[in-house]
CSV table of C-alpha atoms in Angstrom, one decimal:
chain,number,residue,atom,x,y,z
A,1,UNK,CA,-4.7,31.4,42.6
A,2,UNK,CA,-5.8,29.8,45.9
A,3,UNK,CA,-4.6,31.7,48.8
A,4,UNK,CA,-4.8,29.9,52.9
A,5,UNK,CA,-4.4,32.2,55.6
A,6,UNK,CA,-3.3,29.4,58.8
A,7,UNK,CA,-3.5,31.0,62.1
A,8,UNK,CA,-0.7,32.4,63.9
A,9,UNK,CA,0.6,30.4,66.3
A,10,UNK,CA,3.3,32.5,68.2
A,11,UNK,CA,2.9,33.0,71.7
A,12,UNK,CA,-0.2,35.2,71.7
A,13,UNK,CA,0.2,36.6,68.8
A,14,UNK,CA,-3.6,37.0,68.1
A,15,UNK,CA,-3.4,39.5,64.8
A,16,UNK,CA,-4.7,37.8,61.2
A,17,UNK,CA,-3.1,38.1,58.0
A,18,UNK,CA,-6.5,39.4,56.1
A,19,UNK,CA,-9.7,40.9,57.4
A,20,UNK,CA,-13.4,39.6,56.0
A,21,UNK,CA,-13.1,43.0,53.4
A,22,UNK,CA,-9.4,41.8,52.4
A,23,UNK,CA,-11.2,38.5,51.2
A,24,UNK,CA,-14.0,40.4,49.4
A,25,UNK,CA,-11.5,42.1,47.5
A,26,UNK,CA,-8.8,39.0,46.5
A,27,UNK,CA,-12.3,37.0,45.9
A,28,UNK,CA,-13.1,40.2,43.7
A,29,UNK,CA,-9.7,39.9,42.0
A,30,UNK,CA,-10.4,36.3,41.1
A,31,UNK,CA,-9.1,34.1,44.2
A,32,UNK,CA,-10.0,31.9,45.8
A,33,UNK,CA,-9.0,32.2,50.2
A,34,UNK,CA,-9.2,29.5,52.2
A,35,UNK,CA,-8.8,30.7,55.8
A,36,UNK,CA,-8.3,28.2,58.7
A,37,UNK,CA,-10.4,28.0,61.5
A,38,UNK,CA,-10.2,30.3,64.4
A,39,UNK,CA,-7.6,32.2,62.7
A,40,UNK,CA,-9.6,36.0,63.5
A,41,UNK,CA,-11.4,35.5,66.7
A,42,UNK,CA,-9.1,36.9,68.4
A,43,UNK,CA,-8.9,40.3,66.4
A,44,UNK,CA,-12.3,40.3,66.6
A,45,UNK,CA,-13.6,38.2,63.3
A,46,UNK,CA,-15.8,35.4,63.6
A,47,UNK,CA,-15.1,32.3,61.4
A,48,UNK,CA,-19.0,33.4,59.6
A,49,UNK,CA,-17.4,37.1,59.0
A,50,UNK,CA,-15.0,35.5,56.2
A,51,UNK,CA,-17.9,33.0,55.3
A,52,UNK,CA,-20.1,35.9,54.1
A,53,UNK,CA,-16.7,37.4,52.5
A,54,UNK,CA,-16.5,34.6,50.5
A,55,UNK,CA,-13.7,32.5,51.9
A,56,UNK,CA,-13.8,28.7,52.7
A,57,UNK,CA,-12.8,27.7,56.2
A,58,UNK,CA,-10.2,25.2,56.6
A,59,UNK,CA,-8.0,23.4,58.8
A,60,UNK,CA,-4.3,24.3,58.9
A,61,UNK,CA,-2.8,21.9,56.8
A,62,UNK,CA,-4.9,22.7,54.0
A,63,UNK,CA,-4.4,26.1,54.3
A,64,UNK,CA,-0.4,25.5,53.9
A,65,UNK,CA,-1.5,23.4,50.9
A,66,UNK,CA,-2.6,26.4,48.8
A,67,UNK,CA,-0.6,28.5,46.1
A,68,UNK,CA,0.3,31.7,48.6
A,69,UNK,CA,0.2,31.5,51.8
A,70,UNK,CA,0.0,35.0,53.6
A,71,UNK,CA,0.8,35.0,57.7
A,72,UNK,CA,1.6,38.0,59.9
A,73,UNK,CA,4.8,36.3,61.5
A,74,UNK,CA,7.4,33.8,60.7
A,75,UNK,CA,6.4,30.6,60.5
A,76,UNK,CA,8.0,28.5,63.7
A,77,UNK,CA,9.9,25.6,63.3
A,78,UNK,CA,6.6,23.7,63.8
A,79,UNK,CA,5.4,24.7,60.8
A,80,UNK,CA,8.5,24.3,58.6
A,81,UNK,CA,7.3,20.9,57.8
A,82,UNK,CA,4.9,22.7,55.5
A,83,UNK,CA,7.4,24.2,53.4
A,84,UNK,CA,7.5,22.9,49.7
A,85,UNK,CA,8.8,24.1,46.3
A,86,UNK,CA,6.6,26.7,44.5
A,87,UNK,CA,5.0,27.8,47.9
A,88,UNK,CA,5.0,31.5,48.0
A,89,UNK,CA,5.0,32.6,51.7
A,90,UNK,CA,3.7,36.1,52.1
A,91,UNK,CA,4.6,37.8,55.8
A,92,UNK,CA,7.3,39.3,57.9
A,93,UNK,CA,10.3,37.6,58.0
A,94,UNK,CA,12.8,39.0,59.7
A,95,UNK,CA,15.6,36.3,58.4
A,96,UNK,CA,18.4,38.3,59.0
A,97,UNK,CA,18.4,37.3,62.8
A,98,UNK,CA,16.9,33.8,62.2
A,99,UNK,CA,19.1,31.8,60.4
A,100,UNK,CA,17.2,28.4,60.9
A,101,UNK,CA,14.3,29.9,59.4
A,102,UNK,CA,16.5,31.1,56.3
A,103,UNK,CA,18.0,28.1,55.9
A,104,UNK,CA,14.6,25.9,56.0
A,105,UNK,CA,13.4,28.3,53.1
A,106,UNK,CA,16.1,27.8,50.9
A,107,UNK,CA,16.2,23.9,51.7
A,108,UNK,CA,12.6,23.8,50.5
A,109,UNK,CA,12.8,26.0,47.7
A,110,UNK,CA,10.2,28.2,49.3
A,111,UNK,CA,9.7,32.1,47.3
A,112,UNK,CA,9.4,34.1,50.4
A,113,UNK,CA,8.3,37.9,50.6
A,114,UNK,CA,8.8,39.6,53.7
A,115,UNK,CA,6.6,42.6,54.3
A,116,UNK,CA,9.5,44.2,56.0
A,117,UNK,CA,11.8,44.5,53.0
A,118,UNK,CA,9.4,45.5,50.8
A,119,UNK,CA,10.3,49.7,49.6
A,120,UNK,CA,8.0,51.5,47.6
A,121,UNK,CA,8.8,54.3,44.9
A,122,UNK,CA,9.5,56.9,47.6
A,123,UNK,CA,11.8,54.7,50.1
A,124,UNK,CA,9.5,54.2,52.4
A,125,UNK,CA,8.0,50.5,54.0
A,126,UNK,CA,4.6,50.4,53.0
A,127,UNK,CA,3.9,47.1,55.1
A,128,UNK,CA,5.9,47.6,58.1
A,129,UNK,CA,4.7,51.5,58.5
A,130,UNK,CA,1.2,51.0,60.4
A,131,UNK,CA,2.9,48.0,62.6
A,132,UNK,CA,5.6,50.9,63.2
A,133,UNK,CA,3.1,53.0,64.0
A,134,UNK,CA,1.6,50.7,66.7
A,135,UNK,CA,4.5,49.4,68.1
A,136,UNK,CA,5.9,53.2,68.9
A,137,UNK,CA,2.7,54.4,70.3
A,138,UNK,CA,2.4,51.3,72.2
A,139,UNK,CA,6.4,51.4,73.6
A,140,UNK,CA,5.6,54.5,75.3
A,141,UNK,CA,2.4,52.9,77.2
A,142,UNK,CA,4.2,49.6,77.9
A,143,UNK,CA,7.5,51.4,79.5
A,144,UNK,CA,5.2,53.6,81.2
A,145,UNK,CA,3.8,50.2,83.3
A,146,UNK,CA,6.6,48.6,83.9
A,147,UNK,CA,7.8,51.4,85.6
A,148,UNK,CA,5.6,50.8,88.2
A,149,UNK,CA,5.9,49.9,91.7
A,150,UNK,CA,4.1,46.1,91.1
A,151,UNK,CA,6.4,45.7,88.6
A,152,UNK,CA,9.6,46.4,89.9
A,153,UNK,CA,10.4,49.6,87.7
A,154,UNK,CA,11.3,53.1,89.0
A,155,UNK,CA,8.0,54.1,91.1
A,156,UNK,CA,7.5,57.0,89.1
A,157,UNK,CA,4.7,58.1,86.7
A,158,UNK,CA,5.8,59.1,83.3
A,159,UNK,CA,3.8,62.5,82.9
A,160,UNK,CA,4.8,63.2,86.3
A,161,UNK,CA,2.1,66.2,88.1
A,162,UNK,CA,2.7,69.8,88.7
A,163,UNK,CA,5.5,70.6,90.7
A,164,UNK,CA,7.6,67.1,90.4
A,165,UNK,CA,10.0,66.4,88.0
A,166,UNK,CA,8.7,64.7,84.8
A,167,UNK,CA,10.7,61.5,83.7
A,168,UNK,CA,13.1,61.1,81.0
A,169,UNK,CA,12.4,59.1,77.5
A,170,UNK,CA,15.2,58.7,75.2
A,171,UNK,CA,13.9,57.1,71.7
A,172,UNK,CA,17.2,56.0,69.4
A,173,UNK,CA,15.9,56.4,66.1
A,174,UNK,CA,13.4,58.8,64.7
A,175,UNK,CA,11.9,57.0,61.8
A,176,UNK,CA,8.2,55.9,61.9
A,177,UNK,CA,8.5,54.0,65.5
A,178,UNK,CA,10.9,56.9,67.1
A,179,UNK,CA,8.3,59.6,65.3
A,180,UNK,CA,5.5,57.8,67.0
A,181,UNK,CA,6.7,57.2,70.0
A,182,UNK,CA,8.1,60.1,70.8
A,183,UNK,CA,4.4,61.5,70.1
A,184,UNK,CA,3.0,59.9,73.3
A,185,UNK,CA,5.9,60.2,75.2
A,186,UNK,CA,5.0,64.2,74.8
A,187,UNK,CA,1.7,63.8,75.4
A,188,UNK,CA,1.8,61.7,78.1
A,189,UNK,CA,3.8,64.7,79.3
A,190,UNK,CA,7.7,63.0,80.0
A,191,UNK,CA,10.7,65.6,78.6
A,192,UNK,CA,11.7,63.3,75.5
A,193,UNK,CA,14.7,63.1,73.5
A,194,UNK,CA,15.1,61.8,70.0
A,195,UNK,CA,18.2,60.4,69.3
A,196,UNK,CA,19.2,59.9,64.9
A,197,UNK,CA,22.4,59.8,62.8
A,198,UNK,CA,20.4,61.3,59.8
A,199,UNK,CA,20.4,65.4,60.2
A,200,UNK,CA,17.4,65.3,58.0
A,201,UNK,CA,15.3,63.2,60.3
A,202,UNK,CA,16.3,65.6,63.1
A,203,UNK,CA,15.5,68.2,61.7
A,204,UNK,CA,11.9,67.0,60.5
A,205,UNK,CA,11.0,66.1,64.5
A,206,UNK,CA,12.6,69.7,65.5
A,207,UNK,CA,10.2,70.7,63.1
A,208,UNK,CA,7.0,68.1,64.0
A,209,UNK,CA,7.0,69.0,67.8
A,210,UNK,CA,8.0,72.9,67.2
A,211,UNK,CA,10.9,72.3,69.1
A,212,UNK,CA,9.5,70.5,71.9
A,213,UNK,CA,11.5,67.3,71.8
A,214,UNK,CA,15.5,67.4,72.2
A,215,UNK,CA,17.2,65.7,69.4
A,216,UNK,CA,20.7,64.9,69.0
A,217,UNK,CA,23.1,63.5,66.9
A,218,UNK,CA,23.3,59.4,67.5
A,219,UNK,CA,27.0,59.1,68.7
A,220,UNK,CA,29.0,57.3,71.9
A,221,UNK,CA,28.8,60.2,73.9
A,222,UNK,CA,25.2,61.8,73.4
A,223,UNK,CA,24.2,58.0,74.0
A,224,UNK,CA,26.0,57.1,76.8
A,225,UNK,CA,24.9,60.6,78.5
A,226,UNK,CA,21.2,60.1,77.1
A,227,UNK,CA,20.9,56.9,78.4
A,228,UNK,CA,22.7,57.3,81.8
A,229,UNK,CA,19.8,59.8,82.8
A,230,UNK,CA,16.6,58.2,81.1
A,231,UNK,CA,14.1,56.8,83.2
A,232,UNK,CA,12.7,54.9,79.9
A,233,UNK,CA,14.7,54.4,76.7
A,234,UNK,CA,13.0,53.3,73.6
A,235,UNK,CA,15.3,51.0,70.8
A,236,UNK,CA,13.9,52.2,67.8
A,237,UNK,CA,16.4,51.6,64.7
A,238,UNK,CA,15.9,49.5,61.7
A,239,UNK,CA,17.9,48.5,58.8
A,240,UNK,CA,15.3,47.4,56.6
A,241,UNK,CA,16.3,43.4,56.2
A,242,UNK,CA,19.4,43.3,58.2
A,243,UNK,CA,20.2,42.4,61.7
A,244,UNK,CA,19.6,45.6,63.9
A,245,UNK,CA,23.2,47.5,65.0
A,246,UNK,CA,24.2,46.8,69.2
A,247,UNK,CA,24.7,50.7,69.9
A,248,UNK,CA,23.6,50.5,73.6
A,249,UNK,CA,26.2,48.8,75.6
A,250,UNK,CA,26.1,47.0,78.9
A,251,UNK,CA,28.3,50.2,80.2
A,252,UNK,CA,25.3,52.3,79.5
A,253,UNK,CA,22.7,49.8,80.9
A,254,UNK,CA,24.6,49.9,84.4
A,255,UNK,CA,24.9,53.5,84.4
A,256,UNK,CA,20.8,53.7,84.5
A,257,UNK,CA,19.4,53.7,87.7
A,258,UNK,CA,17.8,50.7,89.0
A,259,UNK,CA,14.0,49.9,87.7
A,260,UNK,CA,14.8,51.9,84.9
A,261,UNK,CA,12.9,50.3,81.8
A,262,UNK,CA,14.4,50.1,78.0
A,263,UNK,CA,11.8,48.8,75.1
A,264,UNK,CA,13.9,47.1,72.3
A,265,UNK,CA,11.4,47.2,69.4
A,266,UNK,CA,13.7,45.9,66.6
A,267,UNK,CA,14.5,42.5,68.5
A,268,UNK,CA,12.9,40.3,66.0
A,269,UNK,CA,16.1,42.0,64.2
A,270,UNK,CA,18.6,40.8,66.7
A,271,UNK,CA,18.0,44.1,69.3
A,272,UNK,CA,19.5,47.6,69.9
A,273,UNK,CA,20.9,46.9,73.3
A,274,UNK,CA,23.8,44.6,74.3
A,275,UNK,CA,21.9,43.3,77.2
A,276,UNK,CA,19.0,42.1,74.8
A,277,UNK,CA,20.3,39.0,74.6
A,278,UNK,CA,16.7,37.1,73.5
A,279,UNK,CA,13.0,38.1,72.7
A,280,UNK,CA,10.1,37.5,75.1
A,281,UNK,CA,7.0,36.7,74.6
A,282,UNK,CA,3.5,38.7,76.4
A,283,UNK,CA,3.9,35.6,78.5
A,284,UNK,CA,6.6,36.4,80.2
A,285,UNK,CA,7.5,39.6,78.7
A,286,UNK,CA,10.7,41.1,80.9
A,287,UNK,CA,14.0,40.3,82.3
A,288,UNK,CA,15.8,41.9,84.1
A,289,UNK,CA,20.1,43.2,83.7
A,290,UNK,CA,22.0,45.1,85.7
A,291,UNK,CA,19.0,46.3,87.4
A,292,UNK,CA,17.1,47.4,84.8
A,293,UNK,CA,14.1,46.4,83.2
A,294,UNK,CA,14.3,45.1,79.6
A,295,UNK,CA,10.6,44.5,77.7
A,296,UNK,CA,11.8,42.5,74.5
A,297,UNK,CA,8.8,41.4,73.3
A,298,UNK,CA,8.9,41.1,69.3
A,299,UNK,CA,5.2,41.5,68.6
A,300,UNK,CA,4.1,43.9,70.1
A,301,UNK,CA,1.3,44.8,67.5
A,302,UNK,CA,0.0,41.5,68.6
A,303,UNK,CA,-1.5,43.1,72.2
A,304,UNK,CA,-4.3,45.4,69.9
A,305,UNK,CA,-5.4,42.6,67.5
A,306,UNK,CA,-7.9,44.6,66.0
A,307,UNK,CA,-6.5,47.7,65.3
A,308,UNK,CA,-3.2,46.1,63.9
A,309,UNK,CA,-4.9,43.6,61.8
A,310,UNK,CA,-7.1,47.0,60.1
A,311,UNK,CA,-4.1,48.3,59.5
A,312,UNK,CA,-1.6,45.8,58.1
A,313,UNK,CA,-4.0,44.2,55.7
A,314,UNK,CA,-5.5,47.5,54.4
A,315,UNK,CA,-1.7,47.9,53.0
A,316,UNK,CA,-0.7,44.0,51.9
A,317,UNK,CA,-4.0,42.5,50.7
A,318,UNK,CA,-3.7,44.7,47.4
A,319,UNK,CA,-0.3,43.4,46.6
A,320,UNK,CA,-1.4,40.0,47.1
A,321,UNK,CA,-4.1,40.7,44.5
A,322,UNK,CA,-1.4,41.8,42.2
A,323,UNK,CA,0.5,38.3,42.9
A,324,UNK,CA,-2.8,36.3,42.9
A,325,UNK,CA,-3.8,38.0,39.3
A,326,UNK,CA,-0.3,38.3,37.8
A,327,UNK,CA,1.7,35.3,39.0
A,328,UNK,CA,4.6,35.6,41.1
A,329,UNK,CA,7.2,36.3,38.0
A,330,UNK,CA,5.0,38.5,36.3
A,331,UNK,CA,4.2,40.4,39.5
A,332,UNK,CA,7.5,41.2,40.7
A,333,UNK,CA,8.5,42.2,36.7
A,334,UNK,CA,5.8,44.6,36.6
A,335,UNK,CA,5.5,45.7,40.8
A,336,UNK,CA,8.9,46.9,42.1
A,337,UNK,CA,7.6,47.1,45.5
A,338,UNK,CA,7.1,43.3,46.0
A,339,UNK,CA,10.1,42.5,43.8
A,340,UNK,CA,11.9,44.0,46.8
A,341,UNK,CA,10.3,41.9,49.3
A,342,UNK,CA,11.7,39.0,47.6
A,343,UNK,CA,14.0,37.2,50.6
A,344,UNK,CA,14.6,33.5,49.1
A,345,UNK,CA,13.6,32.0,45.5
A,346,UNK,CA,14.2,28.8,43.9
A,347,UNK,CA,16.7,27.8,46.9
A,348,UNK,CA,18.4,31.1,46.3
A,349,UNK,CA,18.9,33.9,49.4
A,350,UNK,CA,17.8,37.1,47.1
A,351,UNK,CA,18.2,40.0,50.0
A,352,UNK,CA,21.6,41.4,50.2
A,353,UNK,CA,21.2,42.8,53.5
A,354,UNK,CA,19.7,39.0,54.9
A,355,UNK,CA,22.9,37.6,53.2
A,356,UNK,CA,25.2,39.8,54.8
A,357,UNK,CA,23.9,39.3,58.2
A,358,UNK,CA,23.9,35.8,57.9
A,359,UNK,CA,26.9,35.5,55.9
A,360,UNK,CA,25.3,33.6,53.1
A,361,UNK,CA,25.8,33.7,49.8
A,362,UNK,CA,23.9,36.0,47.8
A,363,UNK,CA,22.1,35.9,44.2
A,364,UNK,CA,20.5,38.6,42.5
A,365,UNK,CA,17.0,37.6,42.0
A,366,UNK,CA,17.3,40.3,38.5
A,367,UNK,CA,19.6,37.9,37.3
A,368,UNK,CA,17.1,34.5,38.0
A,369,UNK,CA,13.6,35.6,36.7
């Protein structure tokens, strides 16, 4: 199979889809990778670094051309008109608040696998848990600046100093973003609390932080008195392929005090928070509701190219060797992990949770193989 890696071309988004070792291992498996030019130097690989991997360097449109094309981000409308039947687009998706993305898929017959549906044999997210893991750590840091005085926030420092109060984080959701973000949060030295609906996942940050970090139960009251006294609140809830539940309301954002900042991590999902009403981009990264501060950037990963690139790849690259070696049918037959990944195929929307948000119809992609 020949595989193109184009660059990304989203507002600073400066992450690649495969490192120079990810190509020595699909070259390894038999593939052939043709990776545009450009697309690593800004996570810190050289055009010669995939040369002496193996991989030929291209210009974008040939890199669309190939059999599989693996990304790190949906494709913008600009790059729809590559779109073509039998293309098999490897990357996060996120279709369940993009319809004009789903609906250019299906119009092209495109088989799209989105990292961020994919579930392996224990329920976890194989490829969205390391961007999870940067995009929690990196919340904290990023709420932490803005509420600074030269940005408008609170004028207070998260980790306070002896003798003055520390500041309040409130993370809803303590999966892997709410986990990890709730780790810096306490080491930065704030008082954090962990909001969840699951008493399992409570009880496994009780357990993490010996008791350190609050956590409560996820309902109307415990958010709307969580939120009222945070100084940073952190939006940290996924449904794995649908659009992301609205469980902060504009009621709670006025009750915050002014340059009080909220970090809406699932916006590429649609958002947390009422006021959320569109993502940013690092180029203009906040607005501003009600008085407080709302950083909706959706890819965040893409500040520390480096380190998120290391980690992304070191967890998709062998999955595209199993679709590079195998063939998509056979692959998603044998590898129940990327069958799950499966958004669109054949002009059909295969992701109930995608469907549902979009309100689309739905087809079984057991039923089309």
């Amino acid at each position: 199979m020949e595989i193109g890696i184009p660059k990304e071309i989203k507002n600073n988004e400066n992450r690649v889809a495969i490192t120079p070792a990810g190509v020595i291992n699909l070259v390894h498996a038999g593939q052939a990778v043709f990776v545009e030019h450009g697309a690593g130097i800004a996570a810190g690989y050289p055009d010669q670094d995939f040369i002496d991997a193996g991989a030929t360097m291209v210009d974008a449109p040939t890199a669309w051309a190939k059999d599989m094309v693996i990304k790190v981000k949906e494709p913008l409308a600009s790059e729809y008109q590559y779109f073509r039947p039998g293309l098999i687009l490897y990357t996060y998706l996120h279709l369940a608040a993009n319809k004009p993305l789903t609906e250019a898929l299906l119009a092209h017959q495109v088989t799209a696998i989105g990292y961020e549906t994919m579930v392996g044999a224990d329920g976890s997210l194989p490829a969205l848990t390391p961007m999870s893991q940067v995009a929690g750590r990196m919340a904290v840091t990023l709420g932490s600046q803005f509420l600074q005085t030269q940005f408008g926030g609170k004028v207070v420092l998260l980790g306070s100093v002896p003798g003055v109060a520390k500041c309040q984080v409130v993370i809803i959701g303590g999966g892997v973003v709410g986990l990890n973000a709730a780790k810096i949060a306490l080491g930065m030295g704030a008082q954090v609390t962990v909001l969840d609906i699951d008493p399992k996942t409570l009880a496994k940050i009780d357990d993490e932080f010996e008791g350190k970090v609050q956590t409560l139960f996820s309902d109307h009251q415990n958010l709307t008195l969580s939120v009222a006294r945070a100084d940073l609140v952190i939006g940290a809830v996924l449904i794995p392929g649908a659009v992301a539940p609205k469980l902060v309301t504009r009621t709670m954002i006025a009750s915050m005090a002014p340059g009080s900042v909220v970090v809406d991590i699932p916006i590429d999902q649609g958002g947390i928070f009422e006021t959320t009403t569109h993502a940013t981009t690092f180029a203009d990264p906040t607005y501003t509701v009600d008085g407080v501060i709302h950083y909706a950037v959706a890819n965040i990963p893409g500040a520390v190219p480096r380190t998120a690139t290391d980690a992304l790849t070191a967890v998709t690259i062998p999955y595209a060797a199993t679709l590079g070696r195998l063939g998509f049918t056979e692959a998603v037959k044998v590898d129940r992990t990327l069958f799950t990944g499966v958004n669109t195929y054949a002009g059909l929307l295969t992701e109930q949770a995608v469907a549902d948000s979009l309100e689309l119809p739905y087809h079984a992609l057991s039923t089309r193989l």
